[in-house]
Each structure stands twice: as structure tokens, then as C-alpha cells.
PDB file of N, CA and C in Angstrom:
ATOM      1  N   ALA O   1      18.577 -11.025  -1.875  1.00 76.00           N
ATOM      2  CA  ALA O   1      19.599 -10.348  -2.697  1.00 76.00           C
ATOM      3  C   ALA O   1      19.328  -8.852  -2.730  1.00 76.00           C
ATOM      4  N   ALA O   2      18.057  -8.489  -2.875  1.00 84.00           N
ATOM      5  CA  ALA O   2      17.706  -7.067  -2.920  1.00 84.00           C
ATOM      6  C   ALA O   2      18.062  -6.379  -1.605  1.00 84.00           C
ATOM      7  N   ALA O   3      17.766  -7.046  -0.497  1.00 86.00           N
ATOM      8  CA  ALA O   3      18.060  -6.461   0.816  1.00 86.00           C
ATOM      9  C   ALA O   3      19.561  -6.266   0.985  1.00 86.00           C
ATOM     10  N   GLU O   4      20.332  -7.229   0.529  1.00 89.00           N
ATOM     11  CA  GLU O   4      21.789  -7.119   0.655  1.00 89.00           C
ATOM     12  C   GLU O   4      22.305  -5.955  -0.183  1.00 89.00           C
ATOM     13  N   ALA O   5      21.733  -5.770  -1.372  1.00 88.00           N
ATOM     14  CA  ALA O   5      22.151  -4.672  -2.243  1.00 88.00           C
ATOM     15  C   ALA O   5      21.831  -3.335  -1.588  1.00 88.00           C
ATOM     16  N   LEU O   6      20.632  -3.219  -1.025  1.00 85.00           N
ATOM     17  CA  LEU O   6      20.243  -1.970  -0.371  1.00 85.00           C
ATOM     18  C   LEU O   6      21.162  -1.679   0.805  1.00 85.00           C
ATOM     19  N   THR O   7      21.495  -2.711   1.567  1.00 87.00           N
ATOM     20  CA  THR O   7      22.385  -2.526   2.710  1.00 87.00           C
ATOM     21  C   THR O   7      23.750  -2.045   2.247  1.00 87.00           C
ATOM     22  N   SER O   8      24.263  -2.650   1.175  1.00 87.00           N
ATOM     23  CA  SER O   8      25.573  -2.252   0.655  1.00 87.00           C
ATOM     24  C   SER O   8      25.539  -0.805   0.193  1.00 87.00           C
ATOM     25  N   ILE O   9      24.436  -0.420  -0.458  1.00 86.00           N
ATOM     26  CA  ILE O   9      24.304   0.960  -0.940  1.00 86.00           C
ATOM     27  C   ILE O   9      24.267   1.923   0.238  1.00 86.00           C
ATOM     28  N   LEU O  10      23.513   1.580   1.273  1.00 80.00           N
ATOM     29  CA  LEU O  10      23.418   2.454   2.445  1.00 80.00           C
ATOM     30  C   LEU O  10      24.778   2.610   3.104  1.00 80.00           C
ATOM     31  N   ILE O  11      25.526   1.514   3.215  1.00 81.00           N
ATOM     32  CA  ILE O  11      26.863   1.572   3.811  1.00 81.00           C
ATOM     33  C   ILE O  11      27.760   2.456   2.948  1.00 81.00           C
ATOM     34  N   PHE O  12      27.652   2.293   1.628  1.00 82.00           N
ATOM     35  CA  PHE O  12      28.452   3.091   0.698  1.00 82.00           C
ATOM     36  C   PHE O  12      28.148   4.573   0.882  1.00 82.00           C
ATOM     37  N   ILE O  13      26.857   4.907   0.976  1.00 76.00           N
ATOM     38  CA  ILE O  13      26.448   6.306   1.155  1.00 76.00           C
ATOM     39  C   ILE O  13      26.950   6.831   2.498  1.00 76.00           C
ATOM     40  N   ASN O  14      26.789   6.037   3.541  1.00 70.00           N
ATOM     41  CA  ASN O  14      27.222   6.464   4.875  1.00 70.00           C
ATOM     42  C   ASN O  14      28.714   6.733   4.903  1.00 70.00           C
ATOM     43  N   LYS O  15      29.502   5.900   4.210  1.00 75.00           N
ATOM     44  CA  LYS O  15      30.951   6.101   4.183  1.00 75.00           C
ATOM     45  C   LYS O  15      31.292   7.371   3.422  1.00 75.00           C
ATOM     46  N   ASN O  16      30.573   7.618   2.317  1.00 69.00           N
ATOM     47  CA  ASN O  16      30.872   8.796   1.500  1.00 69.00           C
ATOM     48  C   ASN O  16      30.525  10.081   2.239  1.00 69.00           C
ATOM     49  N   TYR O  17      29.335  10.136   2.840  1.00 68.00           N
ATOM     50  CA  TYR O  17      28.915  11.342   3.537  1.00 68.00           C
ATOM     51  C   TYR O  17      29.404  11.355   4.982  1.00 68.00           C
ATOM     52  N   ASN O  18      29.896  10.196   5.455  1.00 63.00           N
ATOM     53  CA  ASN O  18      30.449  10.100   6.807  1.00 63.00           C
ATOM     54  C   ASN O  18      29.433  10.586   7.837  1.00 63.00           C
ATOM     55  N   ALA O  19      28.143  10.215   7.636  1.00 54.00           N
ATOM     56  CA  ALA O  19      27.113  10.648   8.578  1.00 54.00           C
ATOM     57  C   ALA O  19      26.061   9.556   8.731  1.00 54.00           C
ATOM     58  N   GLY O  20      25.928   8.998   9.917  1.00 52.00           N
ATOM     59  CA  GLY O  20      24.941   7.955  10.161  1.00 52.00           C
ATOM     60  C   GLY O  20      23.526   8.491  10.037  1.00 52.00           C
ATOM     61  N   ASP O  21      23.321   9.773  10.412  1.00 59.00           N
ATOM     62  CA  ASP O  21      21.979  10.353  10.335  1.00 59.00           C
ATOM     63  C   ASP O  21      21.470  10.346   8.903  1.00 59.00           C
ATOM     64  N   ALA O  22      22.345  10.615   7.940  1.00 51.00           N
ATOM     65  CA  ALA O  22      21.942  10.632   6.533  1.00 51.00           C
ATOM     66  C   ALA O  22      21.411   9.265   6.136  1.00 51.00           C
ATOM     67  N   GLY O  23      22.088   8.196   6.564  1.00 52.00           N
ATOM     68  CA  GLY O  23      21.649   6.842   6.237  1.00 52.00           C
ATOM     69  C   GLY O  23      20.288   6.549   6.829  1.00 52.00           C
ATOM     70  N   ILE O  24      20.074   7.015   8.072  1.00 59.00           N
ATOM     71  CA  ILE O  24      18.785   6.773   8.729  1.00 59.00           C
ATOM     72  C   ILE O  24      17.680   7.500   7.965  1.00 59.00           C
ATOM     73  N   ARG O  25      17.942   8.739   7.553  1.00 61.00           N
ATOM     74  CA  ARG O  25      16.927   9.511   6.827  1.00 61.00           C
ATOM     75  C   ARG O  25      16.616   8.847   5.498  1.00 61.00           C
ATOM     76  N   ILE O  26      17.655   8.382   4.803  1.00 57.00           N
ATOM     77  CA  ILE O  26      17.458   7.747   3.494  1.00 57.00           C
ATOM     78  C   ILE O  26      16.623   6.479   3.654  1.00 57.00           C
ATOM     79  N   THR O  27      16.929   5.680   4.668  1.00 57.00           N
ATOM     80  CA  THR O  27      16.182   4.435   4.873  1.00 57.00           C
ATOM     81  C   THR O  27      14.728   4.755   5.196  1.00 57.00           C
ATOM     82  N   GLY O  28      14.486   5.783   5.973  1.00 55.00           N
ATOM     83  CA  GLY O  28      13.128   6.155   6.338  1.00 55.00           C
ATOM     84  C   GLY O  28      12.351   6.619   5.116  1.00 55.00           C
ATOM     85  N   ASN O  29      13.021   7.373   4.219  1.00 55.00           N
ATOM     86  CA  ASN O  29      12.345   7.864   3.021  1.00 55.00           C
ATOM     87  C   ASN O  29      12.013   6.723   2.077  1.00 55.00           C
ATOM     88  N   LEU O  30      12.880   5.693   2.024  1.00 54.00           N
ATOM     89  CA  LEU O  30      12.610   4.559   1.150  1.00 54.00           C
ATOM     90  C   LEU O  30      11.396   3.799   1.680  1.00 54.00           C
TER      91      LEU O  30
END
């Protein structure tokens, strides 16, 4: 459940900022 929530959040962020690189950086920082 936690993994699914994180994935949904990352997708949400990627859609808002419209940048895949941002999602990759965020995942790496986590």
C-alpha cells in the first residue's frame, strides 16, 4: 500500500511539473 501511494504521489508530481527528471531526482532523494 505504501509503495502504491508513493507511486501515485510521484505520478502526481510529474504531471504537475511536467518533468520526468524531477520525478527521478525526488525518488533518488527519498
